[in-house]
Coordinates of N, CA and C and ligand atoms in Angstrom, one line a residue:
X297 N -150.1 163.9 -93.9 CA -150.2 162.8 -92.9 C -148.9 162.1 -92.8
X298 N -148.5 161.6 -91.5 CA -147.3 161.2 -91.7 C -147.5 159.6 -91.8
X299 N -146.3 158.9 -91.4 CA -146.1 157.5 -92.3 C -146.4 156.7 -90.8
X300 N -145.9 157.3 -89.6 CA -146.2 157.2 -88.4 C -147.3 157.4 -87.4
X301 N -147.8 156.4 -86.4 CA -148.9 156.7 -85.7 C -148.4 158.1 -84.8
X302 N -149.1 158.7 -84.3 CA -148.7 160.0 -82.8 C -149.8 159.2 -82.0
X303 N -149.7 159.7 -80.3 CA -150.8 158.9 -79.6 C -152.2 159.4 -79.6
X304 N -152.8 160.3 -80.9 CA -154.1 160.8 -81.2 C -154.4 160.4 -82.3
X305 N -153.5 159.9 -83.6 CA -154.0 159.4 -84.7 C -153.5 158.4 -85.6
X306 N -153.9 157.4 -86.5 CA -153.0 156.4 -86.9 C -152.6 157.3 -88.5
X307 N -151.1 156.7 -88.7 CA -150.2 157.2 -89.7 C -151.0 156.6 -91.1
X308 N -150.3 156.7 -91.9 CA -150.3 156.3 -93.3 C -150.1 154.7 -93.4
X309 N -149.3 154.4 -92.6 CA -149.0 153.1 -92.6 C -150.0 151.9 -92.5
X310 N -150.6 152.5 -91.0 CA -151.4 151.6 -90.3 C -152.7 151.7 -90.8
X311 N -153.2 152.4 -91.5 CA -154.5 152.8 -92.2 C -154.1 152.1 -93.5
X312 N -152.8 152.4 -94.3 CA -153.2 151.3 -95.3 C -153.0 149.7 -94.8
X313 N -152.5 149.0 -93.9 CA -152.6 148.0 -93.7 C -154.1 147.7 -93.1
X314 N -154.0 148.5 -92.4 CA -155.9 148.4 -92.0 C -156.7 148.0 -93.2
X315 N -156.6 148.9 -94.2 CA -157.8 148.5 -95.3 C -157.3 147.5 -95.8
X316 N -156.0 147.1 -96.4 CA -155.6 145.9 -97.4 C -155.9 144.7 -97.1
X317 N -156.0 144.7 -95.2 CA -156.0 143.4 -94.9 C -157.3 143.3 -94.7
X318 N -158.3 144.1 -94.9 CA -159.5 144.1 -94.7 C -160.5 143.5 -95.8
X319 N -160.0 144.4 -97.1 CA -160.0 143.9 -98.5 C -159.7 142.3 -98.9
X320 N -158.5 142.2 -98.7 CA -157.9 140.9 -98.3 C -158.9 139.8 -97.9
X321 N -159.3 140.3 -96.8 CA -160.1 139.3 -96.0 C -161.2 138.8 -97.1
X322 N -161.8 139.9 -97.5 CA -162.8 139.8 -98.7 C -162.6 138.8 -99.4
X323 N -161.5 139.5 -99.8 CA -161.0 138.3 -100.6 C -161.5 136.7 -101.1
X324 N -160.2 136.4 -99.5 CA -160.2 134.9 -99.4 C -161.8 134.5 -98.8
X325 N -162.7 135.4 -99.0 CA -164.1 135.0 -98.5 C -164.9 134.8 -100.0
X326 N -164.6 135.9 -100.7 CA -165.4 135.3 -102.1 C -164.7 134.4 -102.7
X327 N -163.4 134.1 -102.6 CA -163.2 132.8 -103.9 C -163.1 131.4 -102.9
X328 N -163.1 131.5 -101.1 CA -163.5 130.1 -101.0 C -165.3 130.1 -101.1
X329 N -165.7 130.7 -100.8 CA -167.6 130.9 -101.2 C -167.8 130.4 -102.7
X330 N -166.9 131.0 -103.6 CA -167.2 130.9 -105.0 C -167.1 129.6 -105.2
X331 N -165.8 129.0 -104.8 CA -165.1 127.6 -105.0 C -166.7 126.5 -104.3
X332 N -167.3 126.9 -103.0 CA -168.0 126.2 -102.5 C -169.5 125.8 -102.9
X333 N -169.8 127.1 -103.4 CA -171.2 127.0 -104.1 C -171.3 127.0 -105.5
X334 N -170.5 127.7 -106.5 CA -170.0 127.5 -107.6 C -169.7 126.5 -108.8
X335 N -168.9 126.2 -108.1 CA -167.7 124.7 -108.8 C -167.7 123.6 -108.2
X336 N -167.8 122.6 -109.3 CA -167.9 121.4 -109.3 C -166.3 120.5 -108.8
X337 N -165.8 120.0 -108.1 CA -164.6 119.7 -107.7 C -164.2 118.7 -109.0
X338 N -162.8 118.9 -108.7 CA -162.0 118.3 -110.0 C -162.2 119.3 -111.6
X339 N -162.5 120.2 -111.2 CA -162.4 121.2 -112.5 C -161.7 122.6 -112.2
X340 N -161.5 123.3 -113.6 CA -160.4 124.4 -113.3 C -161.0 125.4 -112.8
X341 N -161.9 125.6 -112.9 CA -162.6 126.3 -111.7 C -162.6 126.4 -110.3
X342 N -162.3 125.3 -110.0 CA -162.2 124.8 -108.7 C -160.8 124.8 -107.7
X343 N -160.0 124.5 -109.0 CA -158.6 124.5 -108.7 C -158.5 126.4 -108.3
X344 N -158.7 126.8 -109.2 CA -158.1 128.0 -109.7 C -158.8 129.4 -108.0
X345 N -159.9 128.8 -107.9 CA -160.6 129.5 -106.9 C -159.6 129.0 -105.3
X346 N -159.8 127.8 -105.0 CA -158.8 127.3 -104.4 C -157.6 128.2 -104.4
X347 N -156.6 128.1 -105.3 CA -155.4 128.4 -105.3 C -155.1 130.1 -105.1
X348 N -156.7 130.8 -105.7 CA -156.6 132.2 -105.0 C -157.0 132.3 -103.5
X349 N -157.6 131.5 -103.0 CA -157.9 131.5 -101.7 C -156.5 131.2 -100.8
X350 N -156.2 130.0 -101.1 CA -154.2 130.4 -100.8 C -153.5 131.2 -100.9
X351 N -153.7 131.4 -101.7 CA -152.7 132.9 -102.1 C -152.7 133.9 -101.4
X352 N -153.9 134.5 -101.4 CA -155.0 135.3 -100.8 C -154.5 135.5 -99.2
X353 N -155.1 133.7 -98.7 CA -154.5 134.0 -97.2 C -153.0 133.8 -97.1
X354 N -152.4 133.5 -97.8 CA -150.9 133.3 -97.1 C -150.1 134.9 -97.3
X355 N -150.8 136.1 -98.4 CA -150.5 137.5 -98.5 C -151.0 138.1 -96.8
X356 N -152.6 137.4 -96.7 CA -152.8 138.2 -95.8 C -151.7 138.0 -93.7
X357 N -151.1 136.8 -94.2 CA -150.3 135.9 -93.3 C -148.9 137.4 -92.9
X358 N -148.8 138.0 -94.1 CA -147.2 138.1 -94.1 C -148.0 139.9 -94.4
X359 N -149.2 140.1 -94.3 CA -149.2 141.8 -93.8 C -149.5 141.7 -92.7
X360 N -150.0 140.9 -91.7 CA -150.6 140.8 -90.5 C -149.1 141.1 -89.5
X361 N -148.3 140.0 -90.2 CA -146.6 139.7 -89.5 C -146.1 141.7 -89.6
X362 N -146.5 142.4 -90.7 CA -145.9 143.3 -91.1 C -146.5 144.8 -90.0
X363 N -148.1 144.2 -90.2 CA -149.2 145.2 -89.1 C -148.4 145.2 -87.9
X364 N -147.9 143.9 -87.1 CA -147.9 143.2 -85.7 C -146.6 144.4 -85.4
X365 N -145.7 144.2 -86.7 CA -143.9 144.3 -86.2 C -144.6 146.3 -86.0
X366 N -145.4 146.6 -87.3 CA -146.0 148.3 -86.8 C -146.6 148.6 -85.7
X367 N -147.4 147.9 -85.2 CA -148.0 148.6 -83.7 C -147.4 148.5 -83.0
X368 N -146.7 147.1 -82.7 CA -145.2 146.9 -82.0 C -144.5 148.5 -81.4
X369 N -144.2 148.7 -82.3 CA -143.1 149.8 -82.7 C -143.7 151.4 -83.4
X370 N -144.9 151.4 -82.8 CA -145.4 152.6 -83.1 C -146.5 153.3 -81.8
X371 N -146.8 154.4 -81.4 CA -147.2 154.8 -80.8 C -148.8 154.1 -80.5
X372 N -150.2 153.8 -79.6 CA -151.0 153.5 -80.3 C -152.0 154.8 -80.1
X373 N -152.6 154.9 -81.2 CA -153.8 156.6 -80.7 C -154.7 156.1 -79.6
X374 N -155.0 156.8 -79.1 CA -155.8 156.9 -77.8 C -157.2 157.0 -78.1
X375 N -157.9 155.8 -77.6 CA -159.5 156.0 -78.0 C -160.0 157.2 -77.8
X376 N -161.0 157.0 -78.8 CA -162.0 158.9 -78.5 C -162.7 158.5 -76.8
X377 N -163.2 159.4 -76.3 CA -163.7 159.4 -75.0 C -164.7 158.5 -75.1
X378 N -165.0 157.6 -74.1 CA -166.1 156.5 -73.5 C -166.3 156.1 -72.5
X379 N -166.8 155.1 -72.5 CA -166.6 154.5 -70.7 C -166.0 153.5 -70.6
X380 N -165.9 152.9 -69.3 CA -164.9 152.4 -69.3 C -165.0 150.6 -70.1
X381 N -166.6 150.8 -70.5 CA -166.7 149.4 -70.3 C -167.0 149.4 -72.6
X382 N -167.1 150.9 -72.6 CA -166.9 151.0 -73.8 C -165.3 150.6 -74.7
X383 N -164.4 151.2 -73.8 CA -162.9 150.8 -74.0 C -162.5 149.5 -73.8
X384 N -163.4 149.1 -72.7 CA -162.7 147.7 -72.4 C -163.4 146.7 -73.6
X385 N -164.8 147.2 -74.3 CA -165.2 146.4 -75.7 C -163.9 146.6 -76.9
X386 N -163.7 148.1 -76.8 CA -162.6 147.8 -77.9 C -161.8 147.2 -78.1
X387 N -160.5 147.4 -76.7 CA -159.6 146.7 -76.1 C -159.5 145.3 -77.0
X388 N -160.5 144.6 -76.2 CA -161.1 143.1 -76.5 C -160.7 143.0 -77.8
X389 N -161.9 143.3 -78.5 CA -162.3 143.2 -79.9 C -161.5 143.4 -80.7
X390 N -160.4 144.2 -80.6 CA -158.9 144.8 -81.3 C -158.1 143.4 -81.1
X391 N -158.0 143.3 -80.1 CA -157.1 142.0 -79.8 C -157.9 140.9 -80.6
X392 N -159.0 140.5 -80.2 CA -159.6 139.2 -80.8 C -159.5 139.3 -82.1
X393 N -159.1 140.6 -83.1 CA -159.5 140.3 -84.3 C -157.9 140.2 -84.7
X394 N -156.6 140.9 -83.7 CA -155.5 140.0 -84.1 C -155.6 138.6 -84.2
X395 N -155.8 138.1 -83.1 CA -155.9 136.3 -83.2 C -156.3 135.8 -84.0
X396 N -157.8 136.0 -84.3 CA -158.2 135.3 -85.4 C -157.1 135.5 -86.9
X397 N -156.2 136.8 -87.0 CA -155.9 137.5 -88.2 C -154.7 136.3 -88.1
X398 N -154.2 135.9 -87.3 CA -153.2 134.9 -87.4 C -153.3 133.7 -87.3
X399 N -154.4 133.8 -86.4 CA -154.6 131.6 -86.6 C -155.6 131.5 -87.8
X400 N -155.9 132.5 -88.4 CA -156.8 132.1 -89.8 C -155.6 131.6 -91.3
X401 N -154.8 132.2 -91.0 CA -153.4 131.9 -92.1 C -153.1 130.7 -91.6
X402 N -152.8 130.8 -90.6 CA -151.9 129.8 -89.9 C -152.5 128.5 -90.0
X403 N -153.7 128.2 -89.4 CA -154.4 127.0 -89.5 C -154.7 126.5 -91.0
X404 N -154.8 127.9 -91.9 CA -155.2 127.6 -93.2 C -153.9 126.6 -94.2
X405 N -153.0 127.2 -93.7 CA -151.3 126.7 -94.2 C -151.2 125.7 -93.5
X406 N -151.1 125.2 -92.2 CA -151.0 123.8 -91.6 C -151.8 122.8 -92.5
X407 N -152.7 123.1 -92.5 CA -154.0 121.8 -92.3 C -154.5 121.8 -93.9
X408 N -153.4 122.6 -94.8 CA -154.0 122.5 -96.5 C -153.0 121.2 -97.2
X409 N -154.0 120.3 -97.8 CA -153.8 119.1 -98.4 C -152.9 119.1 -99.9
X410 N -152.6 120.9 -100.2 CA -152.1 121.0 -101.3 C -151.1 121.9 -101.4
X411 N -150.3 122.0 -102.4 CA -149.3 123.3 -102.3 C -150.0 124.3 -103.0
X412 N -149.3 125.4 -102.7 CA -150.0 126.8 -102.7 C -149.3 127.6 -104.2
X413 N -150.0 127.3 -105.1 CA -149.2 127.8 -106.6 C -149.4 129.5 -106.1
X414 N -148.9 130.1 -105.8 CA -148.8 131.5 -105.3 C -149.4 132.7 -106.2
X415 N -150.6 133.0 -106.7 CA -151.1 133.4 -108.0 C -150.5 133.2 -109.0
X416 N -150.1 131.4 -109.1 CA -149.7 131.0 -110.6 C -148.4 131.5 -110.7
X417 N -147.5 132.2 -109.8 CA -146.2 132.7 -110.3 C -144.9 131.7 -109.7
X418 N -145.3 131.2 -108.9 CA -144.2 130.3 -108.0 C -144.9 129.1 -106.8
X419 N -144.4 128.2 -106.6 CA -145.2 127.5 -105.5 C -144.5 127.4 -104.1
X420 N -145.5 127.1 -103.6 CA -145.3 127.5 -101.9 C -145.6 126.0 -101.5
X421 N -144.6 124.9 -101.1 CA -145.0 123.5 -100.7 C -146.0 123.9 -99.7
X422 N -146.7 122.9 -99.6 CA -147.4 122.6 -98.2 C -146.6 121.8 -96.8
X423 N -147.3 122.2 -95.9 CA -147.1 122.2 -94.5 C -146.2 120.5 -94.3
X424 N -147.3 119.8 -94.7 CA -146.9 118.3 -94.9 C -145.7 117.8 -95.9
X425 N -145.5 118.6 -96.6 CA -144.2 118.2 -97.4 C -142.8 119.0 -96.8
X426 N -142.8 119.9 -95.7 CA -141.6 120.5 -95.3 C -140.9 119.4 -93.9
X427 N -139.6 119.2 -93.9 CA -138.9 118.4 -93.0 C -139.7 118.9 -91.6
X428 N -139.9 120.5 -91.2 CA -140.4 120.6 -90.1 C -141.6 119.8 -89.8
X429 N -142.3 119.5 -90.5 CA -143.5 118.5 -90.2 C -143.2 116.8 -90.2
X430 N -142.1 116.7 -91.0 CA -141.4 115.5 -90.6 C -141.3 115.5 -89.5
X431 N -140.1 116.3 -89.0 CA -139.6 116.2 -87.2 C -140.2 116.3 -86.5
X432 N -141.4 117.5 -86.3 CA -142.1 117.7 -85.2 C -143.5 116.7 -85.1
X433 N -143.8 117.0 -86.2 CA -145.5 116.0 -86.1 C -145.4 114.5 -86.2
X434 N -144.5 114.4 -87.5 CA -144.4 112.8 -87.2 C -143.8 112.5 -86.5
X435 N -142.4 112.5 -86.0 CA -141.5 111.8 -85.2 C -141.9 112.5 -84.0
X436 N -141.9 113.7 -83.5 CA -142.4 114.1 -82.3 C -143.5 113.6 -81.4
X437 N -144.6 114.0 -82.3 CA -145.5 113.6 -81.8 C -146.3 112.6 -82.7
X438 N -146.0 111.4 -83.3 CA -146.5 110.7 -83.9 C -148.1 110.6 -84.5
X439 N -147.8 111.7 -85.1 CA -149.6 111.6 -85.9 C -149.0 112.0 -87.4
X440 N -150.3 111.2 -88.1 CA -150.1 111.5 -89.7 C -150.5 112.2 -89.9
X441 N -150.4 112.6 -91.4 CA -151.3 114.2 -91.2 C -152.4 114.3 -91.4
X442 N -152.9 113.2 -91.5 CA -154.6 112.8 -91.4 C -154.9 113.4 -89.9
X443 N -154.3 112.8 -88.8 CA -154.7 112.9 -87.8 C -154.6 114.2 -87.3
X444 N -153.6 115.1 -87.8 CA -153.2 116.6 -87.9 C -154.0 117.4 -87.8
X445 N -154.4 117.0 -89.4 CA -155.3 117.7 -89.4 C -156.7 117.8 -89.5
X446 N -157.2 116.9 -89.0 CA -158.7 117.0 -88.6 C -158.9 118.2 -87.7
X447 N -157.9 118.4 -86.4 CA -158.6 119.4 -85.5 C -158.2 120.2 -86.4
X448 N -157.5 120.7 -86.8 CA -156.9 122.4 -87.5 C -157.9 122.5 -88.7
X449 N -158.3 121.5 -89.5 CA -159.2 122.0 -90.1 C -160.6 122.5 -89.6
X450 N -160.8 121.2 -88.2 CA -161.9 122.1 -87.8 C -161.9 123.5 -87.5
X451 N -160.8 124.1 -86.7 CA -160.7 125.4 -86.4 C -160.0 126.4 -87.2
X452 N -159.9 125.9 -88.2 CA -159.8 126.8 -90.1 C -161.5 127.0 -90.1
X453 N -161.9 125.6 -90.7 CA -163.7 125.7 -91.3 C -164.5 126.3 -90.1
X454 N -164.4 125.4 -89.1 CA -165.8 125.7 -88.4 C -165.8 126.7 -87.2
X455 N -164.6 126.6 -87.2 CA -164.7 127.7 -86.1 C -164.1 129.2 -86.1
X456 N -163.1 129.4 -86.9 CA -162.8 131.0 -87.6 C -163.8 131.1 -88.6
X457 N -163.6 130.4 -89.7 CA -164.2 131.0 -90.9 C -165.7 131.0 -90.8
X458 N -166.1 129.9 -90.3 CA -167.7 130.1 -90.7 C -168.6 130.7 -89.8
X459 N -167.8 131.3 -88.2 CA -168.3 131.9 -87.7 C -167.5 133.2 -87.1
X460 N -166.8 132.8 -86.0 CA -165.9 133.7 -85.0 C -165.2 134.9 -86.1
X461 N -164.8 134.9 -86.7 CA -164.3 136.0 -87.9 C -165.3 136.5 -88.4
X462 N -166.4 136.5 -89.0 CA -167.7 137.3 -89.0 C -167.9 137.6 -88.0
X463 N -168.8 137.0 -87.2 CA -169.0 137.7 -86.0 C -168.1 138.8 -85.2
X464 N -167.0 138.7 -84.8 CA -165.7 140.1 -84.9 C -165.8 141.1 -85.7
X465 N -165.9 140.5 -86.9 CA -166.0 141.9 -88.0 C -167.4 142.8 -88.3
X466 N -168.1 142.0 -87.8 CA -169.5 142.1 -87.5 C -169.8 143.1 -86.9
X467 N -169.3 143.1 -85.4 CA -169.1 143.5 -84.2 C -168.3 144.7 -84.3
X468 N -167.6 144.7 -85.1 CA -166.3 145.8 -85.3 C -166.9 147.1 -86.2
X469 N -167.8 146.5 -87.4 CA -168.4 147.2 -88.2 C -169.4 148.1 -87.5
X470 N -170.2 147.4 -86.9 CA -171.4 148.0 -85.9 C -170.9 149.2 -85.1
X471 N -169.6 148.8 -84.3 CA -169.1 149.8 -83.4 C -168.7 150.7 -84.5
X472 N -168.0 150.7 -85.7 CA -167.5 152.0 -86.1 C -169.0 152.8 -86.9
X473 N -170.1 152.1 -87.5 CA -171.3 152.8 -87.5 C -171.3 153.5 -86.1
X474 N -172.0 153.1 -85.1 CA -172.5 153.5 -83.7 C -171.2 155.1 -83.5
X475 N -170.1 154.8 -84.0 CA -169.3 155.8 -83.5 C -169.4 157.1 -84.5
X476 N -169.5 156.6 -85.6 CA -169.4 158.0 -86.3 C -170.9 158.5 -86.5
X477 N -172.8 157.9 -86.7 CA -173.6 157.7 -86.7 C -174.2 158.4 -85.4
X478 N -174.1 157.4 -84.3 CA -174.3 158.2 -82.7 C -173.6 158.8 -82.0
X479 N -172.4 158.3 -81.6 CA -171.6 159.5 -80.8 C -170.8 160.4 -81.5
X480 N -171.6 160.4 -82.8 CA -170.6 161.3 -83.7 C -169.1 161.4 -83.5
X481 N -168.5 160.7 -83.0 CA -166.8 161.1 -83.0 C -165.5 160.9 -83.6
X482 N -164.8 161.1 -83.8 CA -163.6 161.2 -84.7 C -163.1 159.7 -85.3
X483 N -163.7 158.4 -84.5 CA -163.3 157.0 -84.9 C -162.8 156.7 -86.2
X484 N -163.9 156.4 -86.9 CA -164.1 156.4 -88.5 C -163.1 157.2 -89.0
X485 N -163.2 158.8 -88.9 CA -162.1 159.1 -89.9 C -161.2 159.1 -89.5
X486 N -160.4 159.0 -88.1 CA -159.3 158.5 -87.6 C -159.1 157.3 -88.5
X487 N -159.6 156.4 -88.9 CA -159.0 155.2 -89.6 C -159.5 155.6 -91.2
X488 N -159.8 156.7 -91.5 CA -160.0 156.8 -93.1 C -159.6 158.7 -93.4
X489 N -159.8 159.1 -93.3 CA -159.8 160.8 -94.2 C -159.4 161.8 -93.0
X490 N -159.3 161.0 -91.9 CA -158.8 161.8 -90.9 C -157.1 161.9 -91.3
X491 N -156.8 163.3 -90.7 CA -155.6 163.9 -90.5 C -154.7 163.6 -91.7
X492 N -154.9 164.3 -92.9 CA -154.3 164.3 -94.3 C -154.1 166.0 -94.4
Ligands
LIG744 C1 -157.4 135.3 -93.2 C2 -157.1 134.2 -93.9 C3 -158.2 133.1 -94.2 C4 -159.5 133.1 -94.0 C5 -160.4 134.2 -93.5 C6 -160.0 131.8 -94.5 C7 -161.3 131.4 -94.4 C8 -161.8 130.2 -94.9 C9 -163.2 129.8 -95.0 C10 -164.4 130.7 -94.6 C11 -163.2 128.6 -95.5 C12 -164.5 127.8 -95.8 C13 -165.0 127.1 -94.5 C14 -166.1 126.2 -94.8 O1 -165.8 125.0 -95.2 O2 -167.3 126.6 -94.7 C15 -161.9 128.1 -95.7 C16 -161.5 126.9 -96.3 C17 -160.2 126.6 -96.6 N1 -159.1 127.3 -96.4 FE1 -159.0 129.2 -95.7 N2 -158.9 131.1 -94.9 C18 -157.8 131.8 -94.8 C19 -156.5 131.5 -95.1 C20 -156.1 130.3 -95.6 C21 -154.8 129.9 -96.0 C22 -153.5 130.7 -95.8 C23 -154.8 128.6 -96.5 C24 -153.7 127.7 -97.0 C25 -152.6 128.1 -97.4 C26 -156.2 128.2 -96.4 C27 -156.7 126.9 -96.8 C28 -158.0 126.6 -96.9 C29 -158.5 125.3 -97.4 C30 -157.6 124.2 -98.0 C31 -159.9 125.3 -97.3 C32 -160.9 124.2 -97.7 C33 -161.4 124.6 -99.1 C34 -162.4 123.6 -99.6 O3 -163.6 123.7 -99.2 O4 -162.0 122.8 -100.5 N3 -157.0 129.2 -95.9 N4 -161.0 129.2 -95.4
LIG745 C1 -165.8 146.2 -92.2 C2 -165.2 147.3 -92.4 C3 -164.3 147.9 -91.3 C4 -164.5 149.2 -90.7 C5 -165.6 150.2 -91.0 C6 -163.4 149.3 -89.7 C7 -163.2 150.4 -88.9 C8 -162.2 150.6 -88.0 C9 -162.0 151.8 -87.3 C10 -162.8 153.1 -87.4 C11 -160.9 151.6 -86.5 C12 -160.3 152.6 -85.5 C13 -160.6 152.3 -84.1 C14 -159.9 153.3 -83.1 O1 -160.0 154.5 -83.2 O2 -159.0 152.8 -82.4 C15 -160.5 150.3 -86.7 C16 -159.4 149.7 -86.0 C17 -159.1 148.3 -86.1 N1 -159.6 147.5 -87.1 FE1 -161.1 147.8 -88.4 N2 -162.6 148.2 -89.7 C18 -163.2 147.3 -90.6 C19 -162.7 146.1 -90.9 C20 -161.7 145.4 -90.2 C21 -161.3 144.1 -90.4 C22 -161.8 143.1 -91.5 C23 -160.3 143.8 -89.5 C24 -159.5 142.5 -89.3 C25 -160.0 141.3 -89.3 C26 -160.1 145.0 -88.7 C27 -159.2 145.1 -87.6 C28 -159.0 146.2 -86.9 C29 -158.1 146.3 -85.8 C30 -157.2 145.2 -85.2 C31 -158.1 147.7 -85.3 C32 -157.3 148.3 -84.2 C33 -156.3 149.2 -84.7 C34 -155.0 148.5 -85.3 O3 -154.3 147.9 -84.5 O4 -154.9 148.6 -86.5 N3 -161.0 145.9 -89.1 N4 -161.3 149.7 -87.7

């Protein structure tokens, strides 16, 4: 298998970014879940689940940048045969799940009240302590970061995470059942054991 997509199958590359950021996502879904129902705030439990959920998403931030620069710059395979309104679901849904894949990092790093100890190895300031949020938010546009981030957190919590990102992956999961299950076609292992 090569390292490159052709316009009939995805490479090595794009399949492992596919799963990792997939995984990934997992991720940062069990330890903020864990942190939420789990742990009691103000304990090392709490911190520690936190600080993987950071972590977590600001990795998945900088393979998404790395996915984006590969499709960019790589051929993309050609859906298996459908109709038109079947393509045009993909289309969508491919795209919608980039968006979310970037304003989920993004919003998460804006609108976080803490610095990001990077799995315990190095720290990553927060959003509010870099001059860029000096210049632009406060002096720019004069809001504190209270005011900041009320909306971004809403559209971190309540509107990526707790629903629109499930629902996509939801959606996404179903179609690749429905594809290898009923129309039996090449989908699925195109993105796993195909073409090795
Ligand atoms: C794809 C990446 C990410 C996903 C899918 C994600 C998802 C979520 C979800 C589901 C929640 C809980 C929402 C709720 O309250 O019900 C949450 C909370 C939060 N996220 Fe993320 N997130 C991501 C990346 C990030 C990043 C990069 C940061 C910051 C560097 C971040 C910071 C936070 C913070 C501070 C909370 C609040 C945690 C608390 O309840 O104390 N997230 N995120
Ligand atoms: C739940 C398990 C998952 C399964 C079974 C799955 C399956 C697949 C399959 C079979 C394809 C190939 C479609 C084609 O032939 O064009 C695909 C593509 C894609 N998947 Fe997934 N996927 C999963 C999770 C995810 C997650 C969590 C994301 C991101 C949030 C995601 C984002 C994408 C995107 C953007 C594409 C388009 C191709 C690309 O640009 O890489 N998938 N997936």
């Amino acid at each position: 298998m090569g390292a490159r997509n052709t316009i009939y199958e995805y490479g090595a590359v794009a399949k492992w970014l596919h799963w990792i950021i997939a995984f990934l996502i997992l991720g940062s879904y069990v330890s903020v879940y864990y942190l939420q129902w789990f742990t009691e705030e103000d304990t090392p439990a709490n911190w520690i689940a936190l600080q993987l959920h950071l972590s977590i998403g600001i990795t998945i931030g900088a393979f998404v940048l790395l996915r984006i620069f590969w499709r960019l710059t790589n051929p993309t395979p050609k859906l298996e045969p459908g109709s038109r309104l079947e393509h045009f679901a993909a289309h969508t849904g491919h795209f919608l799940l980039y968006v979310v894949m970037i304003l989920a990092p993004l919003t998460g790093y804006l609108g976080t009240g803490v610095n990001t100890e990077y799995f315990f190895l190095f720290e990553i300031p927060q959003f509010a302590d870099t001059s860029l949020f000096a210049h632009l938010v406060q002096n720019k546009m004069g809001l504190t970061f209270k005011q900041f981030e009320e909306p971004i957190d809403f559209i971190h919590k309540e509107v990526l995470g707790e629903w629109l990102i499930w629902l996509l992956i939801l959606g996404h999961f179903l179609a690749a059942l429905y594809h290898h299950f009923i129309k039996k076609d090449r989908t699925l292992i195109r993105m796993t054991t195909g073409n090795q």
